[in-house]
Amino acid sequence: MRFRRQAKFFSLIDPGVTCSMSLKFRWHGHATWELSFEGGSILVDPFFSDNPSAKVAASTMNPDWILVSHGHFDHIADCAAIAARTGATVVANYEVATWLGRQGVANPVGMNIGGWVKLPFGRVKMVPAWHSSSLPDGSYGGLAAGFVIEVAGRRVWFAGDTALFSDMSLIGEMGIDVAVVPVGDLFTMGIEDSVEAVLLANPKVALPSHYDTWPPIAQDSAKWSAAVTEQTSAKPVLLKPGEEFVFEAD
């Protein structure tokens, strides 16, 4: 039998914020996600041009904000070009933000693990991820991270590229509505550890990420979905690249 600790986090969500807004998740393959809501959209880890799973080109993306979890090419490749064209605000760790500034990104927001940044739609917290983070030119990319996005009274956890770690339970105590977790194995958690991560974080909905892009990270997503259903209280949602899922707030 598993026991969950009593939640200790105080909610800092403005009680006057409406929770009626729906959140739309679109998977662009690999670890690239688009989160849309009334008033804007967020693009997470933009990787299109060399992404064999992507169904659209980077030139079609028009986000208001871009979040970069770490410096690896398959998470940052199209960031500078999209930001330069759209004027999107880029949020990343300090080292990645500084590097992007040298690539021509205007006014990137550099932060670090544990901090919140206020943005027009709400807030974003940078949370731990166990992974490496070199940049495409080989320079140091700081610490890899995940993000908790607070929007319209809801919290979304993009776990980023990560191994399983027990403090995912602390992220869960924040009250996660939707979790996006890697399942590809080899470079990140595989199916078994990913299911454990969902159990620890206890979201209402879980979506798998970072798999099937190339043969080394091919996975049986139906197996993952069945395990999440059997072992956790979360609703698993499987998308094909280009498909969307709408989370309707209560």
mmCIF file of C-alpha atoms in Angstrom:
data_model
loop_
_atom_site.group_PDB
_atom_site.id
_atom_site.type_symbol
_atom_site.label_atom_id
_atom_site.label_comp_id
_atom_site.label_asym_id
_atom_site.label_seq_id
_atom_site.Cartn_x
_atom_site.Cartn_y
_atom_site.Cartn_z
ATOM 1 C CA MET A 1 0.000 0.000 0.000
ATOM 2 C CA ARG A 2 1.237 3.475 -0.840
ATOM 3 C CA PHE A 3 0.722 6.494 1.374
ATOM 4 C CA ARG A 4 0.750 10.095 0.218
ATOM 5 C CA ARG A 5 1.887 12.885 2.493
ATOM 6 C CA GLN A 6 -0.493 15.634 3.496
ATOM 7 C CA ALA A 7 -0.038 18.512 1.060
ATOM 8 C CA LYS A 8 1.896 21.365 2.655
ATOM 9 C CA PHE A 9 2.043 23.871 -0.182
ATOM 10 C CA PHE A 10 -0.108 26.948 0.130
ATOM 11 C CA SER A 11 -1.906 27.863 -3.077
ATOM 12 C CA LEU A 12 -0.718 31.179 -4.438
ATOM 13 C CA ILE A 13 -3.238 31.222 -7.253
ATOM 14 C CA ASP A 14 -5.305 34.395 -7.183
ATOM 15 C CA PRO A 15 -8.710 33.333 -5.814
ATOM 16 C CA GLY A 16 -10.306 35.862 -8.104
ATOM 17 C CA VAL A 17 -8.976 34.152 -11.225
ATOM 18 C CA THR A 18 -11.627 32.251 -13.127
ATOM 19 C CA CYS A 19 -11.124 28.523 -13.658
ATOM 20 C CA SER A 20 -13.490 28.276 -16.619
ATOM 21 C CA MET A 21 -10.753 28.545 -19.240
ATOM 22 C CA SER A 22 -9.934 25.464 -21.281
ATOM 23 C CA LEU A 23 -6.320 24.552 -22.035
ATOM 24 C CA LYS A 24 -5.408 23.096 -25.426
ATOM 25 C CA PHE A 25 -2.353 20.858 -25.727
ATOM 26 C CA ARG A 26 -0.920 20.121 -29.155
ATOM 27 C CA TRP A 27 1.936 17.658 -29.522
ATOM 28 C CA HIS A 28 4.343 18.393 -32.347
ATOM 29 C CA GLY A 29 6.281 15.180 -31.837
ATOM 30 C CA HIS A 30 9.362 14.463 -29.738
ATOM 31 C CA ALA A 31 9.226 16.875 -26.747
ATOM 32 C CA THR A 32 7.716 19.895 -28.509
ATOM 33 C CA TRP A 33 4.369 21.041 -27.131
ATOM 34 C CA GLU A 34 2.055 23.952 -27.763
ATOM 35 C CA LEU A 35 -0.198 25.058 -24.913
ATOM 36 C CA SER A 36 -2.960 27.446 -25.967
ATOM 37 C CA PHE A 37 -5.500 29.301 -23.860
ATOM 38 C CA GLU A 38 -7.599 32.435 -23.985
ATOM 39 C CA GLY A 39 -5.123 35.275 -24.344
ATOM 40 C CA GLY A 40 -2.084 33.488 -25.698
ATOM 41 C CA SER A 41 -0.008 30.396 -26.329
ATOM 42 C CA ILE A 42 3.184 28.837 -25.011
ATOM 43 C CA LEU A 43 5.584 26.754 -27.069
ATOM 44 C CA VAL A 44 7.730 24.294 -25.115
ATOM 45 C CA ASP A 45 11.103 23.061 -26.432
ATOM 46 C CA PRO A 46 10.732 24.074 -30.103
ATOM 47 C CA PHE A 47 12.176 21.417 -32.437
ATOM 48 C CA PHE A 48 10.672 21.284 -35.932
ATOM 49 C CA SER A 49 13.168 21.539 -38.784
ATOM 50 C CA ASP A 50 15.050 18.295 -38.022
ATOM 51 C CA ASN A 51 12.206 16.608 -36.180
ATOM 52 C CA PRO A 52 10.945 13.666 -38.282
ATOM 53 C CA SER A 53 7.720 13.583 -36.248
ATOM 54 C CA ALA A 54 6.745 17.215 -36.781
ATOM 55 C CA LYS A 55 3.772 17.761 -39.090
ATOM 56 C CA VAL A 56 4.234 21.522 -39.458
ATOM 57 C CA ALA A 57 7.171 23.845 -40.078
ATOM 58 C CA ALA A 58 8.691 26.157 -37.502
ATOM 59 C CA SER A 59 7.605 29.068 -39.695
ATOM 60 C CA THR A 60 3.941 28.340 -38.854
ATOM 61 C CA MET A 61 4.438 28.773 -35.108
ATOM 62 C CA ASN A 62 3.325 32.056 -33.546
ATOM 63 C CA PRO A 63 3.679 31.671 -29.780
ATOM 64 C CA ASP A 64 3.564 34.483 -27.274
ATOM 65 C CA TRP A 65 6.000 32.719 -24.948
ATOM 66 C CA ILE A 66 8.610 29.990 -25.391
ATOM 67 C CA LEU A 67 9.894 27.759 -22.596
ATOM 68 C CA VAL A 68 13.183 25.903 -23.050
ATOM 69 C CA SER A 69 13.865 23.115 -20.562
ATOM 70 C CA HIS A 70 17.559 22.629 -21.398
ATOM 71 C CA GLY A 71 20.163 23.229 -24.065
ATOM 72 C CA HIS A 72 20.137 20.064 -26.164
ATOM 73 C CA PHE A 73 19.632 20.566 -29.896
ATOM 74 C CA ASP A 74 16.399 18.562 -29.981
ATOM 75 C CA HIS A 75 14.805 21.031 -27.548
ATOM 76 C CA ILE A 76 16.189 24.368 -28.676
ATOM 77 C CA ALA A 77 16.911 24.065 -32.404
ATOM 78 C CA ASP A 78 14.202 26.402 -33.705
ATOM 79 C CA CYS A 79 13.893 28.654 -30.677
ATOM 80 C CA ALA A 80 15.963 31.612 -31.867
ATOM 81 C CA ALA A 81 14.330 31.753 -35.304
ATOM 82 C CA ILE A 82 10.792 31.566 -33.921
ATOM 83 C CA ALA A 83 11.488 34.147 -31.223
ATOM 84 C CA ALA A 84 13.105 36.546 -33.690
ATOM 85 C CA ARG A 85 10.167 36.306 -36.089
ATOM 86 C CA THR A 86 7.355 36.501 -33.525
ATOM 87 C CA GLY A 87 8.854 38.535 -30.698
ATOM 88 C CA ALA A 88 7.912 35.775 -28.255
ATOM 89 C CA THR A 89 9.370 36.025 -24.770
ATOM 90 C CA VAL A 90 11.757 33.142 -24.123
ATOM 91 C CA VAL A 91 12.134 31.690 -20.611
ATOM 92 C CA ALA A 92 15.009 29.326 -19.832
ATOM 93 C CA ASN A 93 17.725 28.762 -17.288
ATOM 94 C CA TYR A 94 20.268 31.566 -17.015
ATOM 95 C CA GLU A 95 22.944 29.878 -19.114
ATOM 96 C CA VAL A 96 20.578 28.939 -21.936
ATOM 97 C CA ALA A 97 18.976 32.389 -21.874
ATOM 98 C CA THR A 98 22.394 34.044 -22.105
ATOM 99 C CA TRP A 99 23.349 31.791 -25.029
ATOM 100 C CA LEU A 100 20.074 32.559 -26.824
ATOM 101 C CA GLY A 101 20.759 36.250 -26.359
ATOM 102 C CA ARG A 102 23.974 35.767 -28.305
ATOM 103 C CA GLN A 103 21.915 34.087 -31.044
ATOM 104 C CA GLY A 104 19.859 37.249 -31.441
ATOM 105 C CA VAL A 105 16.952 36.536 -29.098
ATOM 106 C CA ALA A 106 15.805 39.840 -27.610
ATOM 107 C CA ASN A 107 15.450 40.056 -23.821
ATOM 108 C CA PRO A 108 15.297 36.355 -22.895
ATOM 109 C CA VAL A 109 14.277 35.685 -19.304
ATOM 110 C CA GLY A 110 16.974 33.745 -17.453
ATOM 111 C CA MET A 111 16.018 32.037 -14.208
ATOM 112 C CA ASN A 112 16.987 29.040 -12.126
ATOM 113 C CA ILE A 113 15.488 26.003 -10.459
ATOM 114 C CA GLY A 114 13.116 26.820 -7.621
ATOM 115 C CA GLY A 115 12.162 30.264 -8.869
ATOM 116 C CA TRP A 116 8.885 31.612 -10.174
ATOM 117 C CA VAL A 117 8.592 34.193 -12.932
ATOM 118 C CA LYS A 118 5.432 36.256 -13.379
ATOM 119 C CA LEU A 119 4.143 36.523 -16.944
ATOM 120 C CA PRO A 120 0.993 38.185 -18.312
ATOM 121 C CA PHE A 121 -1.024 34.942 -18.217
ATOM 122 C CA GLY A 122 0.096 33.855 -14.735
ATOM 123 C CA ARG A 123 3.349 32.344 -13.472
ATOM 124 C CA VAL A 124 5.963 29.743 -14.372
ATOM 125 C CA LYS A 125 8.096 27.846 -11.881
ATOM 126 C CA MET A 126 11.319 26.115 -12.905
ATOM 127 C CA VAL A 127 11.492 22.723 -11.194
ATOM 128 C CA PRO A 128 14.205 20.059 -11.120
ATOM 129 C CA ALA A 129 14.862 17.508 -13.848
ATOM 130 C CA TRP A 130 17.680 14.979 -13.753
ATOM 131 C CA HIS A 131 19.376 15.289 -17.128
ATOM 132 C CA SER A 132 22.367 16.862 -18.859
ATOM 133 C CA SER A 133 22.261 20.220 -20.663
ATOM 134 C CA SER A 134 25.007 21.085 -23.122
ATOM 135 C CA LEU A 135 24.257 23.600 -25.875
ATOM 136 C CA PRO A 136 24.492 22.892 -29.622
ATOM 137 C CA ASP A 137 27.970 24.448 -29.839
ATOM 138 C CA GLY A 138 29.188 22.326 -26.939
ATOM 139 C CA SER A 139 29.144 25.096 -24.344
ATOM 140 C CA TYR A 140 27.735 24.649 -20.857
ATOM 141 C CA GLY A 141 23.941 24.713 -20.728
ATOM 142 C CA GLY A 142 23.329 24.993 -17.011
ATOM 143 C CA LEU A 143 20.965 22.621 -15.221
ATOM 144 C CA ALA A 144 18.181 20.839 -17.043
ATOM 145 C CA ALA A 145 14.725 21.646 -15.711
ATOM 146 C CA GLY A 146 11.022 21.130 -15.949
ATOM 147 C CA PHE A 147 8.283 23.752 -15.682
ATOM 148 C CA VAL A 148 5.112 24.163 -13.678
ATOM 149 C CA ILE A 149 2.843 26.573 -15.533
ATOM 150 C CA GLU A 150 0.144 28.340 -13.573
ATOM 151 C CA VAL A 151 -2.621 29.664 -15.802
ATOM 152 C CA ALA A 152 -6.323 30.322 -15.184
ATOM 153 C CA GLY A 153 -6.191 28.693 -11.783
ATOM 154 C CA ARG A 154 -4.690 25.487 -13.180
ATOM 155 C CA ARG A 155 -1.230 23.964 -12.931
ATOM 156 C CA VAL A 156 0.507 22.099 -15.745
ATOM 157 C CA TRP A 157 3.778 20.228 -15.234
ATOM 158 C CA PHE A 158 6.104 19.750 -18.175
ATOM 159 C CA ALA A 159 8.624 17.359 -16.648
ATOM 160 C CA GLY A 160 11.234 17.911 -19.354
ATOM 161 C CA ASP A 161 13.894 15.315 -20.037
ATOM 162 C CA THR A 162 14.348 13.600 -16.720
ATOM 163 C CA ALA A 163 14.958 10.468 -14.735
ATOM 164 C CA LEU A 164 12.602 9.429 -11.972
ATOM 165 C CA PHE A 165 13.251 11.076 -8.609
ATOM 166 C CA SER A 166 11.288 10.920 -5.386
ATOM 167 C CA ASP A 167 10.818 14.674 -5.052
ATOM 168 C CA MET A 168 8.318 14.494 -7.894
ATOM 169 C CA SER A 169 5.925 13.985 -4.996
ATOM 170 C CA LEU A 170 6.657 17.580 -3.915
ATOM 171 C CA ILE A 171 5.715 18.782 -7.384
ATOM 172 C CA GLY A 172 2.522 16.785 -7.034
ATOM 173 C CA GLU A 173 1.716 18.506 -3.762
ATOM 174 C CA MET A 174 1.436 21.760 -5.689
ATOM 175 C CA GLY A 175 -1.761 20.371 -7.220
ATOM 176 C CA ILE A 176 -1.061 19.314 -10.806
ATOM 177 C CA ASP A 177 -3.917 19.194 -13.271
ATOM 178 C CA VAL A 178 -2.002 17.973 -16.338
ATOM 179 C CA ALA A 179 1.430 16.328 -16.430
ATOM 180 C CA VAL A 180 3.529 15.839 -19.563
ATOM 181 C CA VAL A 181 6.169 13.192 -18.863
ATOM 182 C CA PRO A 182 8.877 11.530 -20.983
ATOM 183 C CA VAL A 183 8.563 7.803 -21.666
ATOM 184 C CA GLY A 184 11.181 7.132 -24.352
ATOM 185 C CA ASP A 185 13.835 5.454 -22.181
ATOM 186 C CA LEU A 186 17.585 5.517 -22.995
ATOM 187 C CA PHE A 187 17.894 9.319 -22.595
ATOM 188 C CA THR A 188 14.981 9.802 -20.146
ATOM 189 C CA MET A 189 12.624 7.749 -18.025
ATOM 190 C CA GLY A 190 11.148 4.697 -19.655
ATOM 191 C CA ILE A 191 7.618 3.405 -19.268
ATOM 192 C CA GLU A 192 7.928 1.896 -15.777
ATOM 193 C CA ASP A 193 9.613 4.919 -14.219
ATOM 194 C CA SER A 194 7.275 7.279 -16.048
ATOM 195 C CA VAL A 195 4.259 5.545 -14.551
ATOM 196 C CA GLU A 196 5.872 5.887 -11.120
ATOM 197 C CA ALA A 197 6.387 9.595 -11.826
ATOM 198 C CA VAL A 198 2.673 9.965 -12.568
ATOM 199 C CA LEU A 199 1.886 8.152 -9.324
ATOM 200 C CA LEU A 200 4.136 10.522 -7.370
ATOM 201 C CA ALA A 201 2.877 13.715 -9.019
ATOM 202 C CA ASN A 202 -0.780 12.607 -8.951
ATOM 203 C CA PRO A 203 -2.096 14.737 -11.854
ATOM 204 C CA LYS A 204 -5.634 14.533 -13.164
ATOM 205 C CA VAL A 205 -4.379 13.904 -16.708
ATOM 206 C CA ALA A 206 -1.050 12.539 -17.971
ATOM 207 C CA LEU A 207 0.392 12.766 -21.484
ATOM 208 C CA PRO A 208 3.523 10.927 -22.689
ATOM 209 C CA SER A 209 6.368 12.749 -24.437
ATOM 210 C CA HIS A 210 9.868 12.269 -25.875
ATOM 211 C CA TYR A 211 9.284 8.950 -27.637
ATOM 212 C CA ASP A 212 8.935 7.388 -31.114
ATOM 213 C CA THR A 213 10.986 10.127 -32.791
ATOM 214 C CA TRP A 214 13.734 7.674 -33.722
ATOM 215 C CA PRO A 215 14.094 3.882 -33.260
ATOM 216 C CA PRO A 216 16.240 4.101 -30.087
ATOM 217 C CA ILE A 217 13.362 5.750 -28.210
ATOM 218 C CA ALA A 218 10.462 3.845 -29.764
ATOM 219 C CA GLN A 219 7.926 2.823 -27.127
ATOM 220 C CA ASP A 220 4.588 1.052 -26.799
ATOM 221 C CA SER A 221 2.452 3.980 -25.704
ATOM 222 C CA ALA A 222 -0.593 1.738 -25.270
ATOM 223 C CA LYS A 223 1.355 -0.221 -22.642
ATOM 224 C CA TRP A 224 2.161 3.029 -20.844
ATOM 225 C CA SER A 225 -1.488 4.120 -21.004
ATOM 226 C CA ALA A 226 -2.725 0.822 -19.592
ATOM 227 C CA ALA A 227 -0.215 0.984 -16.724
ATOM 228 C CA VAL A 228 -1.179 4.572 -15.861
ATOM 229 C CA THR A 229 -4.837 3.536 -15.774
ATOM 230 C CA GLU A 230 -4.137 0.497 -13.608
ATOM 231 C CA GLN A 231 -1.596 1.969 -11.197
ATOM 232 C CA THR A 232 -2.546 5.644 -10.806
ATOM 233 C CA SER A 233 -5.622 7.845 -10.555
ATOM 234 C CA ALA A 234 -4.635 9.918 -13.615
ATOM 235 C CA LYS A 235 -6.375 9.796 -16.956
ATOM 236 C CA PRO A 236 -3.821 8.909 -19.687
ATOM 237 C CA VAL A 237 -4.180 10.683 -23.015
ATOM 238 C CA LEU A 238 -2.319 9.477 -26.108
ATOM 239 C CA LEU A 239 -1.768 11.840 -29.018
ATOM 240 C CA LYS A 240 -0.199 11.405 -32.408
ATOM 241 C CA PRO A 241 2.079 14.225 -33.596
ATOM 242 C CA GLY A 242 -0.099 17.130 -34.675
ATOM 243 C CA GLU A 243 -3.089 16.063 -32.570
ATOM 244 C CA GLU A 244 -4.674 18.097 -29.795
ATOM 245 C CA PHE A 245 -6.156 17.476 -26.376
ATOM 246 C CA VAL A 246 -8.399 20.004 -24.616
ATOM 247 C CA PHE A 247 -8.422 20.065 -20.832
ATOM 248 C CA GLU A 248 -11.686 21.567 -19.696
ATOM 249 C CA ALA A 249 -11.522 23.242 -16.318
ATOM 250 C CA ASP A 250 -14.152 22.237 -13.771
#
